[in-house]
Coordinates of C-alpha atoms and ligand atoms in Angstrom, one line a residue:
M216 CA 17.3 10.8 10.1
T217 CA 17.9 8.4 7.5
R218 CA 21.1 8.1 6.0
A219 CA 20.4 9.9 2.6
S220 CA 19.0 13.4 3.0
M221 CA 16.5 15.0 1.0
T222 CA 19.5 16.9 -1.1
D223 CA 20.5 12.7 -1.6
L224 CA 17.3 11.7 -2.5
I225 CA 17.0 15.0 -4.6
H226 CA 20.1 14.3 -6.3
P227 CA 20.5 10.4 -5.9
A228 CA 24.4 9.3 -6.1
L229 CA 24.1 7.1 -9.4
D230 CA 27.3 5.4 -10.9
A231 CA 26.6 6.2 -14.3
P232 CA 24.1 9.3 -15.2
L233 CA 21.4 8.8 -16.8
P234 CA 21.5 9.8 -20.5
G235 CA 19.9 12.9 -21.9
A236 CA 19.1 16.3 -20.0
S237 CA 16.2 16.7 -19.0
V238 CA 15.4 17.1 -15.3
A239 CA 13.2 14.7 -14.8
P240 CA 14.3 11.1 -15.4
P241 CA 12.8 9.3 -18.6
I242 CA 11.0 5.7 -18.1
F243 CA 13.7 3.3 -20.1
Q244 CA 10.6 1.6 -21.4
A245 CA 12.6 -0.9 -23.1
S246 CA 12.8 -5.0 -22.9
T247 CA 16.7 -4.8 -23.9
Y248 CA 19.3 -2.5 -25.1
E249 CA 21.7 -2.4 -28.0
L250 CA 25.1 -4.3 -27.0
P251 CA 28.6 -2.8 -28.3
R252 CA 30.2 -4.4 -31.2
D253 CA 33.3 -5.7 -29.4
A254 CA 34.2 -7.7 -26.2
R255 CA 32.8 -5.0 -24.3
A256 CA 29.4 -6.9 -24.9
A257 CA 29.9 -9.9 -23.0
E258 CA 31.2 -8.1 -20.0
I259 CA 27.8 -6.6 -19.6
A260 CA 26.0 -10.0 -20.4
A261 CA 28.5 -11.7 -17.4
A262 CA 28.0 -8.2 -15.0
V263 CA 26.0 -8.4 -11.8
A264 CA 23.1 -6.0 -12.4
P265 CA 24.0 -4.8 -15.7
S266 CA 21.3 -0.9 -16.2
A267 CA 21.5 -1.7 -19.9
C268 CA 21.7 -5.4 -21.1
Y269 CA 17.9 -7.2 -20.4
T270 CA 15.5 -5.7 -18.0
R271 CA 15.2 -9.0 -16.0
Y272 CA 18.9 -8.4 -15.3
G273 CA 18.1 -4.7 -14.7
S274 CA 17.0 -1.6 -16.1
P275 CA 18.3 2.1 -15.7
N276 CA 15.2 2.9 -14.1
A277 CA 16.0 0.2 -11.4
K278 CA 19.1 1.6 -10.7
L279 CA 17.9 5.1 -10.4
A280 CA 15.8 3.8 -7.5
E281 CA 18.0 1.6 -6.0
A282 CA 20.7 3.9 -5.6
M283 CA 18.3 5.6 -3.4
L284 CA 17.0 2.8 -1.4
R285 CA 21.4 2.1 -0.9
D286 CA 21.8 5.4 0.6
L287 CA 18.5 5.6 2.6
D288 CA 19.8 2.3 4.2
G289 CA 23.0 3.1 4.5
A290 CA 23.8 0.0 2.5
E291 CA 26.6 -0.7 0.2
A292 CA 24.0 -2.1 -2.5
A293 CA 20.2 -2.8 -3.4
L294 CA 18.3 -5.0 -5.5
L295 CA 14.9 -4.2 -6.7
V296 CA 12.2 -6.2 -7.4
G297 CA 8.3 -6.4 -8.3
S298 CA 7.4 -7.0 -5.0
G299 CA 7.7 -6.8 -1.4
M300 CA 7.4 -10.9 -1.3
A301 CA 10.0 -10.9 -4.0
A302 CA 12.0 -9.5 -1.8
V303 CA 11.2 -11.6 1.3
T304 CA 11.6 -14.9 -1.4
V305 CA 14.9 -13.9 -3.3
A306 CA 16.6 -12.7 -0.1
L307 CA 15.8 -16.1 1.9
L308 CA 16.4 -18.5 -1.3
S309 CA 19.7 -16.8 -1.4
R310 CA 20.9 -17.8 1.9
V311 CA 19.4 -21.0 2.6
R312 CA 19.7 -24.8 1.3
A313 CA 18.3 -27.8 2.2
G314 CA 19.2 -29.3 5.4
D315 CA 19.2 -25.8 7.1
H316 CA 17.8 -24.5 10.0
V317 CA 15.6 -20.8 9.8
V318 CA 15.1 -19.2 13.3
A319 CA 11.9 -17.0 12.2
Q320 CA 9.4 -15.3 14.7
T321 CA 5.5 -16.7 15.8
T322 CA 4.2 -13.3 13.6
H323 CA 5.2 -12.0 10.3
Y324 CA 3.4 -10.6 7.6
T325 CA 1.4 -14.2 6.4
G326 CA 3.0 -14.2 3.1
A327 CA 5.8 -14.7 4.9
L328 CA 4.6 -17.0 7.0
T329 CA 3.5 -18.8 4.7
L330 CA 6.6 -18.7 2.7
L331 CA 8.7 -20.0 5.9
T332 CA 6.0 -22.7 7.4
E333 CA 4.8 -24.4 4.1
Q334 CA 7.0 -23.9 1.1
L335 CA 10.2 -23.8 2.3
P336 CA 9.9 -27.2 4.4
R337 CA 9.0 -28.4 1.1
Y338 CA 12.8 -28.1 0.0
G339 CA 14.1 -29.6 3.3
V340 CA 14.4 -26.3 5.1
R341 CA 13.7 -26.6 8.9
V342 CA 12.0 -23.4 10.5
T343 CA 11.8 -23.1 14.2
L344 CA 9.2 -20.2 15.3
V345 CA 9.5 -18.3 18.7
E346 CA 7.9 -14.8 19.9
Q347 CA 9.6 -12.1 18.9
T348 CA 9.1 -10.3 22.3
D349 CA 11.2 -12.3 24.1
P350 CA 14.8 -11.9 23.3
A351 CA 16.5 -14.9 25.3
A352 CA 14.2 -17.3 23.4
L353 CA 15.2 -16.1 20.2
T354 CA 18.7 -16.4 20.8
A355 CA 18.6 -19.7 22.8
A356 CA 16.9 -21.2 19.5
I357 CA 19.8 -20.1 17.1
G358 CA 22.5 -23.2 17.0
P359 CA 25.0 -24.7 14.5
G360 CA 23.1 -25.3 12.4
T361 CA 21.1 -22.1 11.9
A362 CA 21.6 -20.3 8.3
V363 CA 18.9 -17.6 8.6
V364 CA 17.2 -15.6 11.6
Y365 CA 14.2 -14.2 9.7
T366 CA 12.9 -11.5 11.8
E367 CA 10.0 -8.5 11.2
T368 CA 10.0 -5.1 13.8
P369 CA 7.7 -3.8 14.5
S370 CA 5.0 -7.0 13.3
N371 CA 2.2 -6.4 11.2
P372 CA -0.2 -6.1 12.2
L373 CA 0.2 -6.2 16.6
L374 CA 3.2 -4.1 16.6
A375 CA 5.6 -6.1 18.3
L376 CA 9.3 -5.7 18.3
T377 CA 12.4 -7.5 17.7
D378 CA 15.8 -6.5 19.5
L379 CA 17.6 -6.7 16.4
A380 CA 21.2 -6.0 17.9
A381 CA 21.0 -8.9 20.5
V382 CA 19.6 -11.3 17.7
A383 CA 22.3 -10.2 15.3
E384 CA 24.9 -10.5 18.1
A385 CA 23.4 -14.1 18.9
A386 CA 23.3 -15.2 15.1
H387 CA 26.9 -13.3 14.0
R388 CA 28.0 -16.1 16.5
H389 CA 26.8 -19.1 15.1
G390 CA 27.6 -17.8 11.6
A391 CA 24.1 -17.3 11.0
V392 CA 22.8 -13.9 8.6
V393 CA 19.9 -11.8 9.8
I394 CA 17.5 -10.6 7.5
T395 CA 14.7 -8.1 8.3
D396 CA 11.7 -6.8 7.2
N397 CA 11.8 -2.9 8.2
T398 CA 8.5 -2.2 5.8
F399 CA 6.4 -1.1 9.2
A400 CA 9.7 1.4 10.6
T401 CA 11.1 2.3 7.2
P402 CA 14.7 3.5 7.1
Y403 CA 13.2 7.1 8.4
N404 CA 12.6 5.5 11.8
T405 CA 14.9 2.3 12.0
T406 CA 17.9 2.0 9.6
P407 CA 18.3 -1.9 10.5
L408 CA 22.1 -2.3 9.3
D409 CA 23.3 -0.5 11.7
L410 CA 22.1 -2.8 14.3
G411 CA 24.0 -5.7 12.8
V412 CA 21.5 -6.8 10.4
D413 CA 22.9 -8.5 7.4
L414 CA 20.1 -8.1 4.6
V415 CA 17.2 -6.1 5.4
V416 CA 13.8 -6.5 3.0
Q417 CA 10.8 -4.1 2.5
S418 CA 8.0 -3.9 0.7
A419 CA 8.3 -0.9 -1.6
T420 CA 5.0 -0.7 -2.0
K421 CA 4.2 0.7 1.6
Y422 CA 6.1 4.2 2.7
L423 CA 8.9 4.0 0.3
N424 CA 6.6 4.7 -2.4
G425 CA 4.0 6.2 -0.5
H426 CA 1.1 6.7 -2.8
S427 CA -1.0 3.2 -3.3
D428 CA 0.3 2.9 -6.6
V429 CA 3.2 0.7 -7.0
T430 CA 3.7 -2.9 -6.0
A431 CA 7.5 -3.6 -5.8
G432 CA 9.9 -4.6 -2.8
V433 CA 13.7 -3.8 -2.3
V434 CA 16.7 -5.9 -0.6
T435 CA 19.7 -4.1 0.4
G436 CA 22.9 -5.0 2.4
R437 CA 26.3 -5.8 1.6
A438 CA 27.1 -5.9 -1.7
D439 CA 28.0 -9.9 -1.9
L440 CA 25.2 -10.7 -0.4
V441 CA 22.8 -8.4 -2.6
A442 CA 24.7 -10.0 -5.9
E443 CA 23.4 -13.3 -4.9
A444 CA 19.8 -12.3 -4.0
W445 CA 20.4 -11.0 -8.0
E446 CA 21.3 -14.2 -9.2
V447 CA 18.1 -16.0 -7.9
A448 CA 15.9 -13.2 -8.9
R449 CA 17.7 -12.9 -12.3
V450 CA 16.6 -16.5 -12.6
Q451 CA 13.5 -16.5 -11.0
G452 CA 12.2 -13.1 -12.5
P453 CA 10.5 -11.0 -10.4
V454 CA 11.3 -8.3 -12.3
C455 CA 10.3 -4.5 -11.1
H456 CA 9.1 -3.2 -14.2
P457 CA 10.4 0.6 -15.7
F458 CA 7.4 2.4 -15.2
E459 CA 6.7 0.8 -11.5
A460 CA 10.7 1.6 -10.8
W461 CA 10.5 5.2 -11.7
L462 CA 6.9 5.8 -10.2
L463 CA 9.0 4.7 -6.8
A464 CA 11.7 6.9 -7.6
R465 CA 9.6 9.7 -7.9
G466 CA 7.7 8.7 -4.8
L467 CA 10.7 8.5 -3.1
R468 CA 11.9 11.8 -3.3
T469 CA 9.3 13.3 -0.7
F470 CA 9.8 9.8 1.6
P471 CA 11.6 12.0 4.7
L472 CA 8.7 14.8 4.8
R473 CA 5.7 11.9 4.1
M474 CA 7.2 10.5 7.1
A475 CA 7.7 12.9 9.8
R476 CA 3.8 13.8 9.2
H477 CA 3.3 9.5 9.4
N478 CA 4.9 9.2 12.3
A479 CA 3.5 12.7 14.6
S480 CA -0.2 11.9 13.1
A481 CA -0.3 8.3 14.3
Q482 CA 1.5 9.4 17.5
A483 CA -1.9 11.8 18.2
V484 CA -4.5 8.7 16.5
A485 CA -2.7 6.4 19.0
E486 CA -3.0 8.8 22.1
F487 CA -7.0 9.9 21.0
L488 CA -7.6 6.0 20.8
A489 CA -5.9 5.1 24.0
Q490 CA -8.1 7.3 25.8
H491 CA -11.5 6.5 24.0
P492 CA -14.3 4.3 26.5
A493 CA -14.9 2.3 23.5
V494 CA -11.3 0.8 23.2
S495 CA -9.7 -1.8 25.0
A496 CA -6.5 -1.7 23.6
V497 CA -4.1 -0.2 21.3
H498 CA -0.4 -1.6 19.8
Y499 CA 1.6 1.0 19.3
P500 CA 5.4 1.2 19.7
G501 CA 4.9 5.2 21.1
L502 CA 2.8 5.1 23.5
P503 CA 4.8 5.0 26.9
D504 CA 2.3 1.7 28.0
H505 CA 3.4 -0.5 25.1
P506 CA 5.2 -3.4 26.6
Q507 CA 8.4 -2.9 24.6
H508 CA 8.3 1.1 24.4
D509 CA 12.1 1.3 26.1
L510 CA 13.0 -1.3 23.5
A511 CA 11.4 1.2 20.5
R512 CA 13.0 4.2 21.8
R513 CA 16.3 2.4 21.7
Q514 CA 16.1 1.7 18.2
M515 CA 13.5 3.5 16.7
R516 CA 13.9 7.3 16.1
G517 CA 10.2 7.5 15.2
F518 CA 7.2 5.0 15.8
G519 CA 5.5 4.6 12.1
G520 CA 2.3 5.2 10.6
V521 CA 0.8 2.1 11.2
L522 CA -1.2 1.1 14.6
S523 CA -3.9 -1.6 15.6
F524 CA -6.4 -1.7 18.2
E525 CA -9.2 -3.4 20.0
L526 CA -12.9 -2.8 20.4
R527 CA -13.9 -3.8 23.8
D528 CA -17.0 -4.9 22.8
G529 CA -15.9 -7.6 20.3
L530 CA -16.0 -8.4 16.6
A531 CA -19.4 -6.3 16.3
A532 CA -17.8 -3.3 17.4
A533 CA -15.1 -3.5 15.0
T534 CA -17.3 -4.0 11.9
G535 CA -19.6 -0.9 13.1
V536 CA -16.6 1.2 12.6
L537 CA -15.5 -0.1 9.4
R538 CA -19.3 0.5 8.3
A539 CA -19.4 4.0 9.8
A540 CA -15.9 5.5 8.9
R541 CA -16.1 8.1 5.9
L542 CA -12.7 9.9 5.7
T543 CA -11.0 6.6 6.6
R544 CA -11.5 3.9 3.7
T545 CA -11.4 0.1 4.2
A546 CA -8.7 -1.4 2.0
V547 CA -5.5 -4.0 2.7
S548 CA -2.4 -2.5 2.7
F549 CA -0.6 0.8 4.1
G550 CA 2.1 3.3 3.7
G551 CA 0.3 5.8 0.8
I552 CA -1.2 9.1 1.6
E553 CA -4.8 7.8 2.5
T554 CA -6.1 7.0 5.9
L555 CA -6.9 3.1 5.5
I556 CA -8.5 0.8 8.0
T557 CA -8.6 -3.1 7.7
H558 CA -10.1 -5.9 9.8
P559 CA -7.2 -8.1 10.0
A560 CA -9.0 -11.8 11.0
S561 CA -10.9 -11.8 8.2
L562 CA -9.0 -9.5 5.5
I563 CA -5.5 -9.7 5.9
F564 CA -5.3 -13.7 7.3
A565 CA -7.8 -14.7 4.5
H566 CA -5.6 -17.4 3.1
Q567 CA -5.3 -18.7 7.1
S568 CA -7.1 -21.3 8.8
P569 CA -9.3 -19.9 12.1
E570 CA -6.3 -22.3 14.2
Q571 CA -3.4 -20.2 12.3
I572 CA -5.3 -16.8 13.2
E573 CA -5.7 -17.5 16.6
A574 CA -1.7 -18.3 17.0
A575 CA -0.9 -15.5 15.6
G576 CA -2.7 -13.0 18.6
I577 CA -5.7 -12.0 16.2
S578 CA -8.8 -11.3 17.5
P579 CA -11.9 -10.7 16.0
A580 CA -12.1 -7.5 17.8
L581 CA -8.6 -6.2 16.5
L582 CA -8.4 -3.1 13.5
R583 CA -5.5 -1.8 11.7
L584 CA -5.4 1.4 11.1
A585 CA -2.7 3.4 8.4
V586 CA -2.4 6.6 9.3
G587 CA -2.3 8.9 6.0
L588 CA -1.4 12.3 5.2
E589 CA -5.2 14.2 5.9
E590 CA -5.6 16.5 8.7
P591 CA -5.2 14.7 12.4
A592 CA -7.7 16.8 13.4
D593 CA -10.2 15.3 10.6
I594 CA -8.6 12.0 10.6
I595 CA -9.5 12.0 14.6
A596 CA -13.0 13.0 13.9
D597 CA -13.8 10.6 11.8
L598 CA -12.6 7.8 13.9
A599 CA -15.1 9.5 16.8
Q600 CA -17.8 9.8 14.8
A601 CA -17.2 5.8 13.8
L602 CA -16.5 4.5 17.3
P603 CA -19.5 3.4 19.6
A604 CA -20.3 6.2 22.4
Ligands
LIG1142 C1 5.7 -6.2 6.5 C2 5.2 -6.7 5.0 N1 6.4 -7.4 4.3 C3 6.1 -8.0 3.1 C4 4.4 -7.5 2.8 C5 4.6 -7.7 1.4 O1 4.9 -6.9 0.4 P1 4.1 -7.0 -1.0 O2 2.7 -6.9 -0.8 O3 4.8 -5.4 -1.9 O4 4.4 -8.2 -1.7 C6 3.6 -6.5 3.6 C7 2.6 -6.5 2.8 O5 1.3 -6.0 3.3 C8 4.0 -6.5 4.8 O6 3.7 -6.0 5.7

């Protein structure tokens, strides 16, 4: 289970209660708040993430979602921002300066990969990419100049795992911090802070919100580290607006229920695809023949709702599945109630060159499936009719 129970999510532990007596929280659709006419005004304006001063600094709705997200991760603090990429960016920028070295993986969500390989180097940050499935190579790349080890597990879209405990141990020996993107696993399946990770980033757009109607991101960890990330966000301004934060808190109330179903349905769909003659490979850590299944069992309580698979007959067969699927809709993103399918080579890697796509190991025959909350038998029946005979 996650650190926060259903009871905690329905009755979140707030530092200060929201005003009013409504059972459901109100939306504080305000950009600024009237301040006391005494010395407390300056204290509020100078505080870290005040909840009622100026919405770029924080808001009561953000505070509510942050309390829930903090407790799901068993963290000291959480910072809500306007997207998953904003979370990745503020977490990384809060830890690096010119001359620093970052160790990251060869496979990451494409936005993070571009930040690491194209944008951070412009500011004098050196980045070394290492194959995440090789813990010895990953830990060997960490040296005295390494400020951050940036990881993502399972990674998008090939569901390769990183051994977080091994990486954290090596990073801490050299004084580096470990940041991990836990979007695929979610705190229902993995709580990286328990494995020694220092900062967790997530796209709350996905499972945390769960309804494909919010773009948001979160950073969790020790209070001093989250405060430094907040300082970057305060200046750079990737705000999670009150209505988005309110929707996210609403989605979070059913998060554990949804995740249990995503886990069970994805396992059933992975097992169906693994025995289908038109499918040459299924990438899902819950399958016993996943090359890192043992690590997955040690590091994960469940294996998540996303899997990817390859068609034996290549690109044409993959395109045929997209065209023939009826219940399963073609869209990027995942983590919502509906089953979505996407073609990573053309849709997720749309901003990368063919060489970068090949280097990331993305075959043209690969499809990524986000298993939703429909009846599992209906999802399987739809795939069965869409796959080549
Ligand atoms: C693993 C992972 N991290 C981060 C992001 C970025 O999240 P957002 O789209 O909310 O900025 C994504 C988006 O798909 C993702 O898959």
